[in-house]
């Protein structure tokens, strides 16, 4: 049972639409541990580095424009199985195909405004947290509820 880390980000549309609290709440209630949190205006170079695997896609310029169009909420979450579980809580990329009950399924209607990012592997979780957070911005702590979440 490996403890993993994932990078979760409320995109500018989620911040503008006032669903930051709702989104944070879903991860909190599930039982994962928040280790990093900030409101941040992302520079273009960082958006390009974050999405570098999509550089050749036709939507890449619009994607980086969207991500830099207003503040985002950057989060680091930790837990056993958190990477895949967060992706399930988020739902598939196209919000119209995302299941009701997922964040995208409940809160969005278009791929280009899909409110949230979540890392797709433990390796990318580590890479993205290192990319978006500075030294000292990620906290290690033991939640009081820990023994009530895992035996
Ligand atoms: P996800 O965010 O579900 O991991 P991804 O990594 O394939 O999806 O793509 C990153 C983001 O790029 C996605 O959240 C929205 C945008 N995107 C992906 N495919 C797209 C498409 N076909 N048209 C427009 N935007 C797209
Ligand atoms: Mg992705």
PDB file of C-alpha atoms and ligand atoms in Angstrom:
ATOM      1  CA  UNK A   1       0.000   0.000   0.000  1.00  0.00           C
ATOM      2  CA  UNK A   2       2.022   2.893  -1.339  1.00  0.00           C
ATOM      3  CA  UNK A   3       1.307   6.433  -0.233  1.00  0.00           C
ATOM      4  CA  UNK A   4       1.053   8.526  -3.403  1.00  0.00           C
ATOM      5  CA  UNK A   5       0.830  12.236  -4.131  1.00  0.00           C
ATOM      6  CA  UNK A   6      -1.275  13.918  -6.778  1.00  0.00           C
ATOM      7  CA  UNK A   7      -1.429  17.433  -8.147  1.00  0.00           C
ATOM      8  CA  UNK A   8      -4.979  18.763  -8.317  1.00  0.00           C
ATOM      9  CA  UNK A   9      -5.767  22.173  -9.757  1.00  0.00           C
ATOM     10  CA  UNK A  10      -9.006  24.133  -9.966  1.00  0.00           C
ATOM     11  CA  UNK A  11      -8.741  25.829 -13.350  1.00  0.00           C
ATOM     12  CA  UNK A  12      -9.647  29.528 -13.877  1.00  0.00           C
ATOM     13  CA  UNK A  13     -13.276  28.719 -14.776  1.00  0.00           C
ATOM     14  CA  UNK A  14     -13.726  26.866 -11.471  1.00  0.00           C
ATOM     15  CA  UNK A  15     -12.347  29.851  -9.544  1.00  0.00           C
ATOM     16  CA  UNK A  16     -14.538  32.328 -11.485  1.00  0.00           C
ATOM     17  CA  UNK A  17     -17.626  30.165 -11.024  1.00  0.00           C
ATOM     18  CA  UNK A  18     -17.158  29.881  -7.272  1.00  0.00           C
ATOM     19  CA  UNK A  19     -16.803  26.106  -7.001  1.00  0.00           C
ATOM     20  CA  UNK A  20     -13.407  26.022  -5.260  1.00  0.00           C
ATOM     21  CA  UNK A  21     -14.890  25.156  -1.851  1.00  0.00           C
ATOM     22  CA  UNK A  22     -17.115  22.462  -3.318  1.00  0.00           C
ATOM     23  CA  UNK A  23     -14.158  20.851  -5.091  1.00  0.00           C
ATOM     24  CA  UNK A  24     -11.836  20.942  -2.074  1.00  0.00           C
ATOM     25  CA  UNK A  25     -14.648  19.514   0.015  1.00  0.00           C
ATOM     26  CA  UNK A  26     -14.992  16.411  -2.173  1.00  0.00           C
ATOM     27  CA  UNK A  27     -11.337  15.428  -1.649  1.00  0.00           C
ATOM     28  CA  UNK A  28     -11.503  16.284   2.061  1.00  0.00           C
ATOM     29  CA  UNK A  29     -14.659  14.228   2.618  1.00  0.00           C
ATOM     30  CA  UNK A  30     -13.234  11.261   0.713  1.00  0.00           C
ATOM     31  CA  UNK A  31     -10.431  11.109   3.269  1.00  0.00           C
ATOM     32  CA  UNK A  32      -7.323  12.269   1.454  1.00  0.00           C
ATOM     33  CA  UNK A  33      -4.770  14.549   3.067  1.00  0.00           C
ATOM     34  CA  UNK A  34      -4.236  18.092   1.831  1.00  0.00           C
ATOM     35  CA  UNK A  35      -0.506  18.907   1.844  1.00  0.00           C
ATOM     36  CA  UNK A  36      -0.399  22.009  -0.367  1.00  0.00           C
ATOM     37  CA  UNK A  37      -2.862  24.785  -1.274  1.00  0.00           C
ATOM     38  CA  UNK A  38      -2.589  28.192  -2.933  1.00  0.00           C
ATOM     39  CA  UNK A  39      -4.322  30.657  -5.253  1.00  0.00           C
ATOM     40  CA  UNK A  40      -1.929  31.410  -8.089  1.00  0.00           C
ATOM     41  CA  UNK A  41      -1.734  33.316 -11.367  1.00  0.00           C
ATOM     42  CA  UNK A  42       0.087  30.920 -13.670  1.00  0.00           C
ATOM     43  CA  UNK A  43       2.674  32.323 -16.104  1.00  0.00           C
ATOM     44  CA  UNK A  44       2.522  31.115 -19.729  1.00  0.00           C
ATOM     45  CA  UNK A  45       5.859  29.235 -19.503  1.00  0.00           C
ATOM     46  CA  UNK A  46       4.610  27.165 -16.560  1.00  0.00           C
ATOM     47  CA  UNK A  47       1.354  26.276 -18.347  1.00  0.00           C
ATOM     48  CA  UNK A  48       3.415  25.163 -21.366  1.00  0.00           C
ATOM     49  CA  UNK A  49       5.740  23.069 -19.214  1.00  0.00           C
ATOM     50  CA  UNK A  50       2.829  21.481 -17.318  1.00  0.00           C
ATOM     51  CA  UNK A  51       1.097  20.466 -20.556  1.00  0.00           C
ATOM     52  CA  UNK A  52       4.288  19.785 -22.570  1.00  0.00           C
ATOM     53  CA  UNK A  53       3.083  16.313 -23.653  1.00  0.00           C
ATOM     54  CA  UNK A  54       0.248  18.062 -25.544  1.00  0.00           C
ATOM     55  CA  UNK A  55       2.501  20.578 -27.311  1.00  0.00           C
ATOM     56  CA  UNK A  56       1.717  19.244 -30.803  1.00  0.00           C
ATOM     57  CA  UNK A  57      -2.072  19.166 -30.289  1.00  0.00           C
ATOM     58  CA  UNK A  58      -4.136  21.721 -32.230  1.00  0.00           C
ATOM     59  CA  UNK A  59      -5.804  22.881 -29.003  1.00  0.00           C
ATOM     60  CA  UNK A  60      -2.494  23.539 -27.179  1.00  0.00           C
ATOM     61  CA  UNK A  61      -2.462  27.364 -27.661  1.00  0.00           C
ATOM     62  CA  UNK A  62      -6.067  27.660 -26.464  1.00  0.00           C
ATOM     63  CA  UNK A  63      -5.336  25.348 -23.533  1.00  0.00           C
ATOM     64  CA  UNK A  64      -2.411  27.422 -22.244  1.00  0.00           C
ATOM     65  CA  UNK A  65      -4.403  30.631 -22.827  1.00  0.00           C
ATOM     66  CA  UNK A  66      -7.264  29.196 -20.742  1.00  0.00           C
ATOM     67  CA  UNK A  67      -5.027  28.046 -17.897  1.00  0.00           C
ATOM     68  CA  UNK A  68      -3.375  31.486 -17.690  1.00  0.00           C
ATOM     69  CA  UNK A  69      -6.645  33.459 -18.098  1.00  0.00           C
ATOM     70  CA  UNK A  70      -7.126  33.958 -14.342  1.00  0.00           C
ATOM     71  CA  UNK A  71      -6.020  32.557 -11.006  1.00  0.00           C
ATOM     72  CA  UNK A  72      -6.002  28.814 -10.408  1.00  0.00           C
ATOM     73  CA  UNK A  73      -6.084  26.927  -7.104  1.00  0.00           C
ATOM     74  CA  UNK A  74      -3.099  24.593  -6.798  1.00  0.00           C
ATOM     75  CA  UNK A  75      -3.371  21.614  -4.479  1.00  0.00           C
ATOM     76  CA  UNK A  76      -1.254  18.669  -3.420  1.00  0.00           C
ATOM     77  CA  UNK A  77      -3.141  15.686  -1.988  1.00  0.00           C
ATOM     78  CA  UNK A  78      -1.650  12.579  -0.440  1.00  0.00           C
ATOM     79  CA  UNK A  79      -2.925   9.090   0.294  1.00  0.00           C
ATOM     80  CA  UNK A  80      -2.904   5.421  -0.611  1.00  0.00           C
ATOM     81  CA  UNK A  81      -4.274   5.183  -4.163  1.00  0.00           C
ATOM     82  CA  UNK A  82      -4.916   8.925  -4.361  1.00  0.00           C
ATOM     83  CA  UNK A  83      -3.851   9.315  -8.022  1.00  0.00           C
ATOM     84  CA  UNK A  84      -6.400   6.933  -9.557  1.00  0.00           C
ATOM     85  CA  UNK A  85      -9.077   7.760  -6.989  1.00  0.00           C
ATOM     86  CA  UNK A  86      -8.781  11.496  -7.692  1.00  0.00           C
ATOM     87  CA  UNK A  87      -9.181  10.804 -11.420  1.00  0.00           C
ATOM     88  CA  UNK A  88     -12.385   8.903 -10.617  1.00  0.00           C
ATOM     89  CA  UNK A  89     -13.695  11.731  -8.449  1.00  0.00           C
ATOM     90  CA  UNK A  90     -12.867  14.154 -11.294  1.00  0.00           C
ATOM     91  CA  UNK A  91     -14.452  12.154 -14.142  1.00  0.00           C
ATOM     92  CA  UNK A  92     -13.411  11.844 -17.794  1.00  0.00           C
ATOM     93  CA  UNK A  93     -11.971  14.746 -19.804  1.00  0.00           C
ATOM     94  CA  UNK A  94     -15.203  15.640 -21.637  1.00  0.00           C
ATOM     95  CA  UNK A  95     -17.690  16.820 -18.980  1.00  0.00           C
ATOM     96  CA  UNK A  96     -20.669  15.768 -21.116  1.00  0.00           C
ATOM     97  CA  UNK A  97     -19.384  12.194 -20.958  1.00  0.00           C
ATOM     98  CA  UNK A  98     -18.369  12.362 -17.298  1.00  0.00           C
ATOM     99  CA  UNK A  99     -20.627  10.411 -14.935  1.00  0.00           C
ATOM    100  CA  UNK A 100     -23.012  12.317 -12.674  1.00  0.00           C
ATOM    101  CA  UNK A 101     -21.476  12.358  -9.217  1.00  0.00           C
ATOM    102  CA  UNK A 102     -18.043  13.224 -10.584  1.00  0.00           C
ATOM    103  CA  UNK A 103     -16.741  16.784 -10.400  1.00  0.00           C
ATOM    104  CA  UNK A 104     -16.769  17.302 -14.169  1.00  0.00           C
ATOM    105  CA  UNK A 105     -20.033  15.383 -14.515  1.00  0.00           C
ATOM    106  CA  UNK A 106     -21.710  17.630 -11.958  1.00  0.00           C
ATOM    107  CA  UNK A 107     -20.073  20.988 -12.602  1.00  0.00           C
ATOM    108  CA  UNK A 108     -19.084  21.376 -16.266  1.00  0.00           C
ATOM    109  CA  UNK A 109     -20.322  21.049 -19.868  1.00  0.00           C
ATOM    110  CA  UNK A 110     -17.287  21.415 -22.171  1.00  0.00           C
ATOM    111  CA  UNK A 111     -13.771  19.939 -22.507  1.00  0.00           C
ATOM    112  CA  UNK A 112     -12.306  23.429 -22.924  1.00  0.00           C
ATOM    113  CA  UNK A 113     -13.861  24.465 -19.574  1.00  0.00           C
ATOM    114  CA  UNK A 114     -13.595  21.286 -17.531  1.00  0.00           C
ATOM    115  CA  UNK A 115     -12.845  23.043 -14.195  1.00  0.00           C
ATOM    116  CA  UNK A 116     -10.152  20.778 -12.809  1.00  0.00           C
ATOM    117  CA  UNK A 117      -6.850  19.006 -13.439  1.00  0.00           C
ATOM    118  CA  UNK A 118      -5.610  15.815 -11.786  1.00  0.00           C
ATOM    119  CA  UNK A 119      -2.288  14.007 -12.338  1.00  0.00           C
ATOM    120  CA  UNK A 120      -2.538  10.812 -14.399  1.00  0.00           C
ATOM    121  CA  UNK A 121       0.213   8.783 -12.654  1.00  0.00           C
ATOM    122  CA  UNK A 122       2.184   8.815  -9.380  1.00  0.00           C
ATOM    123  CA  UNK A 123       5.271   9.877 -11.375  1.00  0.00           C
ATOM    124  CA  UNK A 124       3.423  12.842 -12.874  1.00  0.00           C
ATOM    125  CA  UNK A 125       1.979  13.626  -9.441  1.00  0.00           C
ATOM    126  CA  UNK A 126       5.493  14.127  -8.093  1.00  0.00           C
ATOM    127  CA  UNK A 127       6.628  15.988 -11.213  1.00  0.00           C
ATOM    128  CA  UNK A 128       3.681  18.375 -11.172  1.00  0.00           C
ATOM    129  CA  UNK A 129       3.844  19.107  -7.423  1.00  0.00           C
ATOM    130  CA  UNK A 130       7.529  19.974  -7.850  1.00  0.00           C
ATOM    131  CA  UNK A 131       6.605  22.181 -10.816  1.00  0.00           C
ATOM    132  CA  UNK A 132       3.795  24.150  -9.144  1.00  0.00           C
ATOM    133  CA  UNK A 133       4.989  24.379  -5.531  1.00  0.00           C
ATOM    134  CA  UNK A 134       8.172  25.879  -4.134  1.00  0.00           C
ATOM    135  CA  UNK A 135      10.264  24.347  -1.383  1.00  0.00           C
ATOM    136  CA  UNK A 136       8.412  24.854   1.933  1.00  0.00           C
ATOM    137  CA  UNK A 137       4.961  25.265   0.380  1.00  0.00           C
ATOM    138  CA  UNK A 138       4.080  21.594   0.866  1.00  0.00           C
ATOM    139  CA  UNK A 139       3.390  20.596   4.491  1.00  0.00           C
ATOM    140  CA  UNK A 140       3.764  17.242   6.147  1.00  0.00           C
ATOM    141  CA  UNK A 141       1.287  16.673   8.971  1.00  0.00           C
ATOM    142  CA  UNK A 142      -0.776  13.937  10.596  1.00  0.00           C
ATOM    143  CA  UNK A 143      -4.548  14.477  10.442  1.00  0.00           C
ATOM    144  CA  UNK A 144      -6.315  13.720  13.737  1.00  0.00           C
ATOM    145  CA  UNK A 145      -8.756  11.499  11.849  1.00  0.00           C
ATOM    146  CA  UNK A 146      -6.024   9.203  10.457  1.00  0.00           C
ATOM    147  CA  UNK A 147      -6.874   6.162  12.661  1.00  0.00           C
ATOM    148  CA  UNK A 148     -10.562   6.522  11.673  1.00  0.00           C
ATOM    149  CA  UNK A 149      -9.795   6.409   7.945  1.00  0.00           C
ATOM    150  CA  UNK A 150      -7.435   3.431   7.735  1.00  0.00           C
ATOM    151  CA  UNK A 151      -7.104   0.477  10.112  1.00  0.00           C
TER     152      UNK A 151
HETATM  153  P1  LIG B   1      -7.283  15.321 -18.541  1.00  0.00           P
HETATM  154  O1  LIG B   1      -7.357  16.768 -18.073  1.00  0.00           O
HETATM  155  O2  LIG B   1      -8.602  14.620 -18.363  1.00  0.00           O
HETATM  156  O3  LIG B   1      -6.120  14.571 -17.943  1.00  0.00           O
HETATM  157  P2  LIG B   1      -5.727  15.431 -21.003  1.00  0.00           P
HETATM  158  O4  LIG B   1      -4.511  15.299 -20.143  1.00  0.00           O
HETATM  159  O5  LIG B   1      -5.878  14.512 -22.145  1.00  0.00           O
HETATM  160  O6  LIG B   1      -7.076  15.353 -20.118  1.00  0.00           O
HETATM  161  O7  LIG B   1      -5.793  16.910 -21.588  1.00  0.00           O
HETATM  162  C1  LIG B   1      -5.467  18.014 -20.757  1.00  0.00           C
HETATM  163  C2  LIG B   1      -6.473  19.116 -20.984  1.00  0.00           C
HETATM  164  O8  LIG B   1      -6.412  19.540 -22.350  1.00  0.00           O
HETATM  165  C3  LIG B   1      -7.935  18.708 -20.782  1.00  0.00           C
HETATM  166  O9  LIG B   1      -8.327  18.770 -19.428  1.00  0.00           O
HETATM  167  C4  LIG B   1      -8.647  19.703 -21.636  1.00  0.00           C
HETATM  168  C5  LIG B   1      -7.709  19.900 -22.811  1.00  0.00           C
HETATM  169  N1  LIG B   1      -8.091  19.003 -23.919  1.00  0.00           N
HETATM  170  C6  LIG B   1      -7.860  17.684 -24.018  1.00  0.00           C
HETATM  171  N2  LIG B   1      -8.348  17.178 -25.161  1.00  0.00           N
HETATM  172  C7  LIG B   1      -8.919  18.231 -25.804  1.00  0.00           C
HETATM  173  C8  LIG B   1      -9.613  18.386 -27.035  1.00  0.00           C
HETATM  174  N3  LIG B   1      -9.806  17.347 -27.856  1.00  0.00           N
HETATM  175  N4  LIG B   1     -10.067  19.625 -27.361  1.00  0.00           N
HETATM  176  C9  LIG B   1      -9.847  20.662 -26.552  1.00  0.00           C
HETATM  177  N5  LIG B   1      -9.215  20.605 -25.379  1.00  0.00           N
HETATM  178  C10 LIG B   1      -8.753  19.402 -25.013  1.00  0.00           C
HETATM  179 MG1  LIG B   2      -4.041  14.841 -18.208  1.00  0.00          MG
END
